[in-house]
């Protein structure tokens, strides 16, 4: 993963966050990575590999929507840290299978 590619992915994410008025997830995800590193070094390496080989290239190239890509990375981290299932919550508060 090239430093230029990471900078471009960061720039694209920051622009998308500003347009959407969304909160930057990166610090929260760094905390999850620290937890994962201590609890499951193999899972940590897998999450870092996903970041390096999937997330950053997809966002930097414009192949993936940055907010969707980072949300998927968060889901990947959550699955690595804790058991459970991913759901979507609608406006009424009801849970539905995640797509």
CSV table of C-alpha atoms in Angstrom, one decimal:
chain,number,residue,atom,x,y,z
A,1,UNK,CA,0.0,0.0,0.0
A,2,UNK,CA,1.5,3.3,-1.1
A,3,UNK,CA,1.5,6.3,1.1
A,4,UNK,CA,0.0,8.3,-1.8
A,5,UNK,CA,-2.8,5.9,-2.0
A,6,UNK,CA,-3.5,6.2,1.7
A,7,UNK,CA,-3.5,10.0,1.4
A,8,UNK,CA,-5.9,9.9,-1.5
A,9,UNK,CA,-8.2,7.5,0.4
A,10,UNK,CA,-8.1,9.8,3.4
A,11,UNK,CA,-8.9,12.9,1.3
A,12,UNK,CA,-11.9,11.1,-0.4
A,13,UNK,CA,-13.2,10.0,3.0
A,14,UNK,CA,-12.9,13.4,4.5
A,15,UNK,CA,-14.7,15.0,1.6
A,16,UNK,CA,-17.5,12.4,1.9
A,17,UNK,CA,-17.8,12.9,5.7
A,18,UNK,CA,-18.1,16.7,5.2
A,19,UNK,CA,-20.8,16.3,2.5
A,20,UNK,CA,-22.8,13.9,4.6
A,21,UNK,CA,-22.2,15.7,7.9
A,22,UNK,CA,-21.0,12.4,9.3
A,23,UNK,CA,-18.6,11.6,12.1
A,24,UNK,CA,-15.2,10.3,11.2
A,25,UNK,CA,-15.0,6.6,12.2
A,26,UNK,CA,-11.2,6.2,12.1
A,27,UNK,CA,-10.4,6.9,15.8
A,28,UNK,CA,-13.2,4.6,17.0
A,29,UNK,CA,-11.9,1.9,14.6
A,30,UNK,CA,-8.3,2.4,15.9
A,31,UNK,CA,-9.6,1.7,19.4
A,32,UNK,CA,-11.2,-1.5,18.2
A,33,UNK,CA,-7.9,-2.5,16.5
A,34,UNK,CA,-6.0,-2.0,19.7
A,35,UNK,CA,-8.6,-4.2,21.5
A,36,UNK,CA,-8.3,-6.8,18.8
A,37,UNK,CA,-4.5,-6.7,18.8
A,38,UNK,CA,-4.4,-7.7,22.5
A,39,UNK,CA,-7.3,-10.2,22.3
A,40,UNK,CA,-6.7,-11.9,19.0
A,41,UNK,CA,-3.4,-11.2,17.2
A,42,UNK,CA,-4.4,-13.3,14.2
A,43,UNK,CA,-7.7,-11.4,13.9
A,44,UNK,CA,-5.7,-8.2,14.1
A,45,UNK,CA,-3.5,-9.1,11.3
A,46,UNK,CA,-6.5,-10.1,9.2
A,47,UNK,CA,-8.1,-6.7,9.9
A,48,UNK,CA,-4.9,-4.8,9.0
A,49,UNK,CA,-4.7,-6.8,5.8
A,50,UNK,CA,-8.3,-5.9,4.9
A,51,UNK,CA,-7.5,-2.3,5.5
A,52,UNK,CA,-4.3,-2.4,3.4
A,53,UNK,CA,-5.4,-4.7,0.6
A,54,UNK,CA,-9.1,-4.0,0.3
A,55,UNK,CA,-10.3,-0.8,1.9
A,56,UNK,CA,-7.6,1.7,1.0
A,57,UNK,CA,-7.2,0.6,-2.7
A,58,UNK,CA,-11.0,0.6,-3.2
A,59,UNK,CA,-11.6,4.0,-1.8
A,60,UNK,CA,-8.5,5.6,-3.3
A,61,UNK,CA,-9.4,4.3,-6.8
A,62,UNK,CA,-13.0,5.5,-6.6
A,63,UNK,CA,-14.1,1.9,-6.9
A,64,UNK,CA,-16.1,2.0,-3.6
A,65,UNK,CA,-18.2,4.7,-1.9
A,66,UNK,CA,-16.0,5.8,1.0
A,67,UNK,CA,-18.7,5.8,3.6
A,68,UNK,CA,-20.0,2.4,2.6
A,69,UNK,CA,-16.5,1.0,2.5
A,70,UNK,CA,-15.6,2.3,5.9
A,71,UNK,CA,-18.9,1.0,7.3
A,72,UNK,CA,-18.1,-2.4,5.9
A,73,UNK,CA,-14.6,-2.2,7.6
A,74,UNK,CA,-16.3,-1.3,10.9
A,75,UNK,CA,-18.6,-4.4,10.5
A,76,UNK,CA,-15.5,-6.5,9.8
A,77,UNK,CA,-13.9,-5.2,12.9
A,78,UNK,CA,-17.0,-5.7,15.0
A,79,UNK,CA,-17.3,-9.3,13.9
A,80,UNK,CA,-13.6,-9.9,14.8
A,81,UNK,CA,-14.0,-8.4,18.3
A,82,UNK,CA,-17.4,-9.8,19.4
A,83,UNK,CA,-19.9,-12.5,18.4
A,84,UNK,CA,-23.2,-11.4,17.0
A,85,UNK,CA,-25.0,-10.6,13.8
A,86,UNK,CA,-25.1,-7.5,11.7
A,87,UNK,CA,-28.5,-5.8,11.2
A,88,UNK,CA,-29.8,-2.6,9.7
A,89,UNK,CA,-32.1,-0.5,11.8
A,90,UNK,CA,-34.9,1.3,10.0
A,91,UNK,CA,-36.5,4.7,10.9
A,92,UNK,CA,-39.0,3.0,13.2
A,93,UNK,CA,-36.3,1.2,15.1
A,94,UNK,CA,-36.9,-2.2,13.7
A,95,UNK,CA,-34.0,-4.5,12.9
A,96,UNK,CA,-33.6,-6.1,9.5
A,97,UNK,CA,-31.0,-8.4,8.0
A,98,UNK,CA,-27.9,-6.3,6.9
A,99,UNK,CA,-27.3,-6.1,3.2
